[in-house]
Coordinates of C-alpha atoms and ligand atoms in Angstrom, one line a residue:
M6 CA 201.6 -2.3 194.0
S7 CA 204.6 -2.8 192.0
T8 CA 204.3 -2.2 188.3
Y9 CA 204.3 -5.7 187.6
S10 CA 200.9 -6.1 188.7
E11 CA 198.5 -4.2 187.2
D12 CA 196.4 -6.6 187.3
K13 CA 194.0 -5.9 190.5
R14 CA 191.9 -8.9 190.6
K15 CA 192.1 -11.4 193.3
V16 CA 194.6 -14.3 191.7
T17 CA 192.0 -17.6 191.6
T18 CA 192.9 -21.3 191.0
R19 CA 191.3 -20.4 187.3
R20 CA 193.1 -17.0 186.4
F21 CA 197.0 -19.5 187.2
Q22 CA 195.4 -21.9 183.8
E23 CA 194.7 -18.4 182.2
M24 CA 198.3 -17.4 183.2
K25 CA 199.6 -20.4 181.2
E26 CA 197.7 -20.9 178.7
R27 CA 198.9 -17.4 177.7
G28 CA 202.4 -18.0 178.5
E29 CA 202.7 -15.1 181.2
K30 CA 205.0 -17.0 183.9
I31 CA 203.8 -17.8 188.0
A32 CA 205.9 -15.6 190.8
M33 CA 205.0 -17.3 193.8
L34 CA 206.9 -16.8 197.2
T35 CA 206.7 -18.5 200.3
A36 CA 205.1 -16.4 203.1
Y37 CA 204.4 -17.2 206.6
D38 CA 203.2 -14.3 208.8
Y39 CA 201.2 -11.1 208.5
S40 CA 203.8 -8.2 208.0
L41 CA 205.8 -9.9 205.1
A42 CA 202.5 -11.5 203.6
R43 CA 201.0 -8.1 203.2
L44 CA 204.1 -6.6 201.8
V45 CA 204.7 -9.5 199.7
D46 CA 201.2 -9.4 198.4
E47 CA 201.2 -5.6 197.6
A48 CA 204.6 -6.2 195.6
G49 CA 201.9 -7.5 193.0
I50 CA 203.2 -11.0 193.5
D51 CA 200.4 -14.1 191.7
A52 CA 200.4 -16.7 194.9
I53 CA 202.0 -17.1 198.0
L54 CA 202.7 -20.5 199.5
V55 CA 202.9 -20.8 203.3
G56 CA 205.5 -23.6 203.5
D57 CA 206.1 -26.2 205.4
S58 CA 209.5 -24.6 204.9
A59 CA 208.4 -22.9 208.0
S60 CA 209.8 -25.5 210.1
N61 CA 213.5 -24.1 208.3
V62 CA 212.7 -20.2 208.5
M63 CA 210.9 -19.5 211.3
V64 CA 211.5 -22.1 213.8
G65 CA 215.1 -23.3 213.6
N66 CA 214.4 -27.0 212.9
A67 CA 216.5 -29.2 209.9
T68 CA 213.9 -30.7 208.3
T69 CA 210.3 -30.2 207.4
L70 CA 209.3 -32.8 209.4
P71 CA 208.4 -32.1 212.3
M72 CA 205.6 -29.2 211.6
T73 CA 202.5 -29.9 213.2
L74 CA 198.7 -29.2 211.4
D75 CA 198.0 -26.3 214.3
Q76 CA 200.9 -25.0 213.1
M77 CA 200.2 -24.8 209.0
I78 CA 197.2 -23.4 210.2
Y79 CA 199.0 -20.7 212.9
H80 CA 201.0 -19.5 209.8
A81 CA 198.8 -19.9 207.0
R82 CA 196.1 -17.9 209.0
C83 CA 198.1 -15.2 209.9
V84 CA 199.1 -14.5 205.8
T85 CA 195.8 -15.0 204.8
N86 CA 194.6 -11.5 207.4
G87 CA 197.7 -10.0 205.0
V88 CA 196.6 -10.3 201.6
K89 CA 194.0 -9.3 199.3
R90 CA 195.3 -10.6 195.6
A91 CA 197.4 -13.4 196.0
L92 CA 196.1 -16.6 195.7
V93 CA 197.2 -18.4 199.3
I94 CA 198.5 -21.8 199.5
C95 CA 199.1 -24.5 201.7
D96 CA 201.7 -26.4 202.8
M97 CA 199.8 -30.3 204.0
P98 CA 201.9 -31.5 206.4
F99 CA 204.0 -34.7 206.5
G100 CA 202.0 -37.1 207.6
S101 CA 198.6 -35.2 207.9
Y102 CA 197.4 -37.1 204.3
Q103 CA 199.6 -40.1 203.7
G104 CA 198.6 -42.2 206.4
N105 CA 194.7 -42.4 204.8
P106 CA 192.6 -40.8 201.9
T107 CA 190.1 -39.6 205.0
E108 CA 192.7 -38.1 207.2
A109 CA 193.3 -36.0 204.5
L110 CA 190.6 -34.7 203.9
A111 CA 189.7 -34.0 207.3
S112 CA 193.2 -32.2 207.5
A113 CA 192.6 -30.5 204.8
I114 CA 189.4 -29.5 205.7
R115 CA 190.8 -27.6 208.9
I116 CA 193.4 -25.4 206.8
M117 CA 190.6 -24.4 204.2
K118 CA 187.9 -23.5 207.5
E119 CA 191.1 -22.1 210.2
S120 CA 193.4 -20.1 207.7
G121 CA 190.7 -18.8 205.4
A122 CA 194.1 -20.5 202.1
E123 CA 192.7 -20.9 198.7
A124 CA 194.0 -24.6 198.7
V125 CA 196.5 -27.3 199.7
K126 CA 199.5 -28.5 198.3
L127 CA 201.2 -32.0 198.8
E128 CA 203.9 -34.0 198.6
G129 CA 204.4 -36.8 196.4
G130 CA 203.0 -38.5 193.3
I131 CA 201.0 -42.2 192.8
E132 CA 201.5 -42.8 196.5
I133 CA 199.5 -40.5 197.0
K134 CA 196.2 -40.8 194.7
E135 CA 193.7 -41.7 196.4
S136 CA 194.5 -38.8 199.8
I137 CA 195.0 -36.0 197.1
E138 CA 191.9 -37.6 194.9
R139 CA 189.4 -37.6 198.5
I140 CA 190.7 -33.9 199.1
L141 CA 189.4 -33.0 195.3
S142 CA 186.2 -34.6 196.2
A143 CA 185.3 -31.5 198.0
G144 CA 185.9 -28.9 195.9
I145 CA 189.6 -28.2 197.6
P146 CA 192.1 -27.5 194.6
V147 CA 195.5 -29.5 194.7
M148 CA 199.0 -28.6 194.4
G149 CA 200.9 -31.3 193.5
H150 CA 204.7 -31.3 194.9
L151 CA 207.4 -33.4 192.6
G152 CA 210.9 -34.2 192.1
L153 CA 212.8 -32.9 195.8
T154 CA 210.3 -33.4 198.1
P155 CA 211.5 -32.3 201.8
Q156 CA 209.4 -34.8 204.6
S157 CA 211.2 -37.3 202.5
I158 CA 214.4 -36.9 203.1
N159 CA 214.8 -39.9 205.6
K160 CA 214.4 -42.3 202.3
F161 CA 216.6 -40.8 200.0
G162 CA 219.3 -39.2 203.3
T163 CA 220.3 -35.9 201.0
Y164 CA 218.7 -33.1 199.0
N165 CA 220.5 -33.4 195.6
V166 CA 219.2 -33.0 192.5
R167 CA 216.3 -35.2 191.9
A168 CA 215.2 -38.1 188.1
R169 CA 218.6 -37.4 186.9
E170 CA 218.3 -41.4 185.4
E171 CA 216.0 -42.0 183.2
A172 CA 213.5 -44.1 185.8
E173 CA 213.4 -41.7 188.2
A174 CA 212.5 -38.5 185.0
Q175 CA 210.1 -41.6 183.6
K176 CA 208.1 -41.8 187.4
L177 CA 208.4 -38.0 187.5
L178 CA 206.8 -37.2 184.7
D179 CA 203.6 -40.6 184.7
D180 CA 202.6 -38.7 188.0
A181 CA 202.5 -35.5 187.5
M182 CA 200.0 -36.5 184.2
M183 CA 198.3 -38.4 186.8
L184 CA 198.3 -35.4 189.1
Q185 CA 196.9 -33.4 186.3
E186 CA 194.1 -35.8 185.1
I187 CA 192.9 -36.6 188.6
G188 CA 191.9 -32.3 188.9
C189 CA 195.3 -30.5 190.4
F190 CA 195.6 -27.2 189.6
A191 CA 199.4 -26.9 189.0
V192 CA 201.7 -28.6 190.0
T193 CA 205.7 -28.1 191.5
L194 CA 208.7 -28.9 190.3
E195 CA 211.8 -28.9 193.0
K196 CA 215.4 -29.6 192.2
I197 CA 214.7 -31.6 188.3
P198 CA 217.3 -31.4 185.6
A199 CA 216.1 -28.4 183.3
A200 CA 215.8 -31.1 180.7
L201 CA 213.0 -32.8 182.2
A202 CA 211.7 -30.0 183.9
T203 CA 211.1 -28.3 180.5
R204 CA 209.4 -31.6 179.4
V205 CA 207.4 -31.5 182.3
S206 CA 206.2 -28.6 181.5
Q207 CA 205.5 -28.6 177.9
A208 CA 203.6 -32.8 178.6
L209 CA 201.5 -30.6 181.1
S210 CA 198.4 -28.5 179.8
I211 CA 198.2 -27.7 184.1
P212 CA 200.6 -24.6 184.9
T213 CA 204.5 -26.1 186.9
I214 CA 205.9 -24.1 189.4
G215 CA 209.7 -24.4 189.7
I216 CA 212.2 -24.3 192.4
G217 CA 215.9 -25.1 191.3
A218 CA 214.2 -26.3 188.1
G219 CA 215.1 -23.7 185.2
N220 CA 213.0 -21.3 183.1
G221 CA 211.3 -24.0 181.4
T222 CA 208.9 -24.5 184.3
D223 CA 205.2 -21.5 183.7
G224 CA 206.3 -20.4 187.3
Q225 CA 209.3 -20.3 189.9
V226 CA 208.7 -20.4 193.7
L227 CA 211.3 -19.0 195.7
V228 CA 211.5 -19.0 199.8
L229 CA 211.1 -15.4 200.7
Q230 CA 214.0 -15.2 203.3
D231 CA 216.0 -16.7 201.2
M232 CA 215.8 -14.6 197.9
L233 CA 215.7 -11.5 200.6
G234 CA 219.0 -12.7 201.7
I235 CA 218.0 -12.7 205.2
N236 CA 218.8 -16.6 205.8
K237 CA 222.6 -15.9 204.5
G238 CA 223.8 -19.4 205.9
F239 CA 221.9 -21.5 202.6
S240 CA 223.4 -20.1 199.4
P241 CA 222.0 -23.0 196.6
K242 CA 222.9 -22.7 193.3
F243 CA 219.5 -22.0 191.9
L244 CA 219.0 -19.4 194.0
R245 CA 218.8 -15.5 193.1
R246 CA 219.6 -13.4 196.5
Y247 CA 217.5 -10.0 195.7
A248 CA 218.4 -7.9 198.4
D249 CA 220.6 -8.5 201.5
L250 CA 218.6 -8.0 204.3
A251 CA 220.7 -9.6 206.7
D252 CA 223.3 -6.7 206.3
V253 CA 221.1 -4.4 206.5
I254 CA 219.1 -5.7 209.4
D255 CA 222.4 -5.7 211.4
S256 CA 223.4 -2.5 210.7
A257 CA 220.1 -1.1 211.6
I258 CA 220.2 -2.7 215.1
G259 CA 223.8 -2.0 215.3
N260 CA 223.1 1.8 215.1
Y261 CA 219.7 1.0 217.1
I262 CA 221.7 -0.1 220.4
G263 CA 224.8 2.8 219.9
D264 CA 221.9 5.4 220.7
V265 CA 220.7 2.8 223.4
K266 CA 224.0 3.0 224.8
S267 CA 225.5 6.0 224.0
G268 CA 222.3 8.2 225.4
D269 CA 221.5 9.6 221.3
F270 CA 217.7 7.6 221.4
P271 CA 215.9 9.2 222.4
N272 CA 215.9 12.7 221.9
A273 CA 214.2 15.5 222.5
D274 CA 211.3 15.0 219.4
E275 CA 210.0 11.3 220.0
Q276 CA 208.9 11.3 223.4
Y277 CA 206.5 12.9 225.3
Ligands
LIG308 O1 208.2 -25.1 202.2 C1 208.1 -24.9 200.9 O2 208.9 -24.0 201.2 C2 208.1 -25.8 199.0 C3 208.6 -24.9 198.1 C4 210.2 -24.9 198.3 C5 208.1 -25.6 197.5 O3 207.7 -26.3 199.4

């Protein structure tokens, strides 16, 4: 475990709240599979989001819309199998909660029962209030998600920064307050102006987790493959790359191919 996480206690939604109260930033990353989730957890991350960005990162789809409930449950199960300490939050996929509160609750219950995730995340504000309330009524922790909501790409048409205009900024603030009032434990703020994210974070007593939302939020989240430099085709301004794994992988595989072709691999010590 990295030096950043001397506290080995399991991270819970309650600890998220404690972290906000003492001003400790929350570090979150996505993961979609057992092997990487285990490494991310062992490095000391506070929370792992099984994002529906799996649609882009794992499946190669252009949007998050095709992801199904079964697929999200599969990825979340892979992740929880590898995680001991981090809080695991699973995205509810498009179409699994917008229809009506009963369907939303049934979807959330499937995620909790079948994947072992400890919370769910839903995109949207007042439009999905009843669905969130119904899920919360079953004792399932909910993280909200405001700002850029990729499941609504067909409504907005772009992945540009959201809530630059005052009317949209005010709606976002109202939605965030509503999410807190009904009992969400945290809110993700995606790709909004830093000043607005700071304003929302200061107005809320629950933690905000930002992505492309500046440094005034209570925590940060990045897509694992983006920050590790595996997905080199994606370079938004907000992304900081902590490794260039695409180059490392390319070189390792090139060396392997060369060794196989030349007959150098396996050698006498690498056989039975
Ligand atoms: O699906 C996802 O990875 C997300 C993050 C970008 C917040 O929702």
